Amino acid sequence: MYPLTNSKPSSTTPSLLWSYLHRRVGEVPMVTQDVKARAEIYYGTETCREKLMLLLRNVGLPNGLLTIDGIEEYGYVKDTGFVWLKRKKEKDYYKFQNVLVCYETEITAYLQPNKIKNLTGVKAREFLIWITLSEICVHNNTNRSASITFKTSSGLSKTFPLSFFQYETAQEEVMEVDEATNQGGKGAQRW
């Protein structure tokens, strides 16, 4: 079997096989110069946090989902939905309802309405095992029983009430943005 990497196949690897494997595994998000040329890019923690929260709200995701510290760079390619965050710290840990979450230095994903796909750079610990998250979906975003599901590429998933990751009002949001720097959102605690 051929290794799955981001590089193009060697001349000995059949193109058909490479094509099949690439489609099967999904597109691995990467920040390249071509991507940066087509993106809206912002710098600085406060600006990046504001832009990210606005984007999450616009695509139907909770605005408290990625309230992480030390964002140095945030980029968004509108036509593909590709988004990335680059952070100062190597790793950052938060606790959401007894689940420990680890954010890596670089986080990438593709945003769609009510969904994050091909997520990289985010892991959750469940029963002493670190699991890489690959997808986040919001279900029934219009009522109080709305939920959010976190999925792995192996098919494991866990669902929580959407309220754990959502700020309630615009006025509270302004106050909680400052608190989020220290606590990681409404339902989260800094580890």
XYZ file of C-alpha atoms in Angstrom:
191
model
C 0.000 0.000 0.000
C 1.210 3.518 -0.721
C 1.674 5.983 2.121
C -0.914 8.743 2.448
C 0.907 12.058 2.351
C 0.285 15.572 1.102
C 2.891 15.168 -1.619
C 2.085 14.140 -5.170
C 2.515 10.486 -6.078
C 5.805 9.306 -7.474
C 5.969 8.303 -11.117
C 5.664 4.659 -10.035
C 2.380 5.234 -8.176
C -0.606 4.699 -10.466
C -2.584 7.926 -10.823
C -5.879 6.096 -10.500
C -4.892 4.619 -7.128
C -3.679 7.987 -5.859
C -6.894 9.616 -7.012
C -8.991 6.989 -5.253
C -7.060 7.249 -1.979
C -7.159 11.032 -2.036
C -10.944 11.064 -2.514
C -11.409 8.351 0.110
C -9.428 10.107 2.808
C -10.613 13.605 1.892
C -8.732 16.720 1.063
C -6.118 17.571 3.666
C -6.249 21.325 4.290
C -2.937 23.111 3.786
C -1.966 26.786 3.927
C 0.061 27.395 0.760
C 1.114 30.605 -1.003
C -1.661 30.029 -3.559
C -4.225 29.776 -0.768
C -2.878 32.907 0.936
C -3.096 34.835 -2.360
C -6.877 34.175 -2.502
C -7.601 34.708 1.206
C -8.656 37.455 3.558
C -5.862 37.419 6.158
C -5.905 39.128 9.555
C -3.244 39.473 12.249
C -3.388 40.017 16.012
C -5.392 38.206 18.672
C -8.277 40.664 19.044
C -8.832 41.229 15.325
C -8.574 37.521 14.557
C -10.974 36.589 17.369
C -13.567 39.162 16.212
C -13.374 38.043 12.573
C -13.518 34.356 13.521
C -16.558 34.813 15.789
C -18.344 36.748 13.045
C -17.573 34.046 10.470
C -18.753 31.253 12.774
C -22.024 33.087 13.394
C -22.522 33.707 9.650
C -22.213 30.007 8.764
C -24.518 28.881 11.592
C -21.900 27.681 14.060
C -21.753 28.742 17.719
C -19.624 31.825 18.239
C -17.961 30.351 21.351
C -16.668 27.251 19.567
C -13.031 28.339 19.068
C -12.336 30.912 21.755
C -8.613 30.215 21.983
C -5.723 32.398 23.062
C -2.808 33.853 21.145
C -4.048 33.807 17.555
C -1.327 35.394 15.420
C -2.900 34.850 11.993
C -6.375 34.079 10.721
C -7.175 33.463 7.071
C -10.359 32.708 5.161
C -10.855 31.825 1.493
C -14.474 32.706 0.819
C -14.967 30.750 -2.421
C -13.834 27.405 -0.901
C -14.684 27.945 2.782
C -11.103 27.164 3.796
C -10.063 28.750 7.088
C -6.884 28.589 9.173
C -5.608 29.845 12.498
C -1.971 30.140 13.505
C -1.260 30.491 17.195
C 1.693 31.550 19.330
C 1.603 28.617 21.749
C 2.566 25.117 20.740
C -0.477 23.551 22.443
C -3.388 24.877 24.458
C -5.818 22.837 26.564
C -9.455 23.517 27.510
C -12.008 21.421 29.349
C -15.558 21.274 27.943
C -17.962 19.243 30.107
C -15.356 16.696 31.276
C -13.730 16.406 27.833
C -10.209 17.805 27.568
C -9.551 19.522 24.204
C -6.108 20.316 22.785
C -5.536 23.015 20.138
C -2.323 22.717 18.114
C -0.254 25.632 16.742
C -2.057 25.530 13.385
C -5.750 24.733 12.944
C -7.269 24.315 9.475
C -10.734 23.399 8.203
C -13.381 23.893 5.556
C -16.537 25.702 6.666
C -19.991 24.975 5.280
C -23.395 26.045 6.594
C -23.742 24.478 10.072
C -20.631 22.336 9.566
C -16.840 22.215 9.825
C -15.190 19.537 7.666
C -11.605 18.275 7.304
C -10.640 19.794 10.632
C -6.970 19.513 11.625
C -5.135 20.629 14.756
C -7.854 19.817 17.314
C -7.833 16.746 19.575
C -10.089 15.604 22.407
C -9.235 13.244 25.234
C -11.806 10.654 26.137
C -10.949 7.810 28.553
C -7.204 8.667 28.524
C -7.023 8.443 24.710
C -6.366 11.456 22.494
C -8.710 11.464 19.489
C -8.256 13.783 16.504
C -11.471 15.607 15.597
C -12.268 15.872 11.891
C -15.807 17.247 11.670
C -18.237 19.362 13.668
C -21.970 19.541 12.813
C -24.772 21.661 14.249
C -28.223 20.067 14.260
C -31.506 22.003 14.442
C -29.894 25.399 15.078
C -33.272 27.189 15.322
C -34.575 26.028 18.696
C -33.440 25.484 22.276
C -32.888 21.731 21.832
C -30.205 22.318 19.199
C -27.122 20.134 19.467
C -23.581 20.000 18.165
C -21.773 16.787 17.211
C -18.016 16.294 17.126
C -16.797 13.489 14.859
C -13.531 11.681 14.211
C -12.351 10.242 10.909
C -12.795 6.735 12.375
C -16.529 7.284 12.897
C -16.619 8.017 16.640
C -18.796 10.959 17.665
C -20.106 12.789 20.694
C -23.034 15.205 20.889
C -23.534 18.137 23.288
C -26.192 20.833 23.691
C -25.352 23.775 21.429
C -25.704 26.147 24.393
C -22.339 24.922 25.771
C -20.601 26.753 22.917
C -22.872 29.755 22.266
C -22.910 33.219 23.778
C -26.442 34.206 24.732
C -26.723 37.912 23.881
C -24.694 40.545 22.098
C -24.081 42.445 25.342
C -22.911 39.310 27.181
C -20.811 38.406 24.149
C -18.698 41.534 24.538
C -18.077 40.761 28.205
C -17.493 37.048 27.600
C -14.999 37.637 24.792
C -12.672 39.050 27.443
C -13.442 36.125 29.763
C -12.947 33.652 26.921
C -9.298 34.636 26.823
C -8.958 33.039 30.233
C -11.638 30.335 30.183
C -12.211 29.148 26.611
C -15.904 29.990 26.221
C -19.104 29.593 28.221
C -18.972 25.831 28.778
C -15.206 25.571 28.922
C -12.590 25.809 31.591
C -8.921 26.514 31.058
C -6.886 23.429 31.929
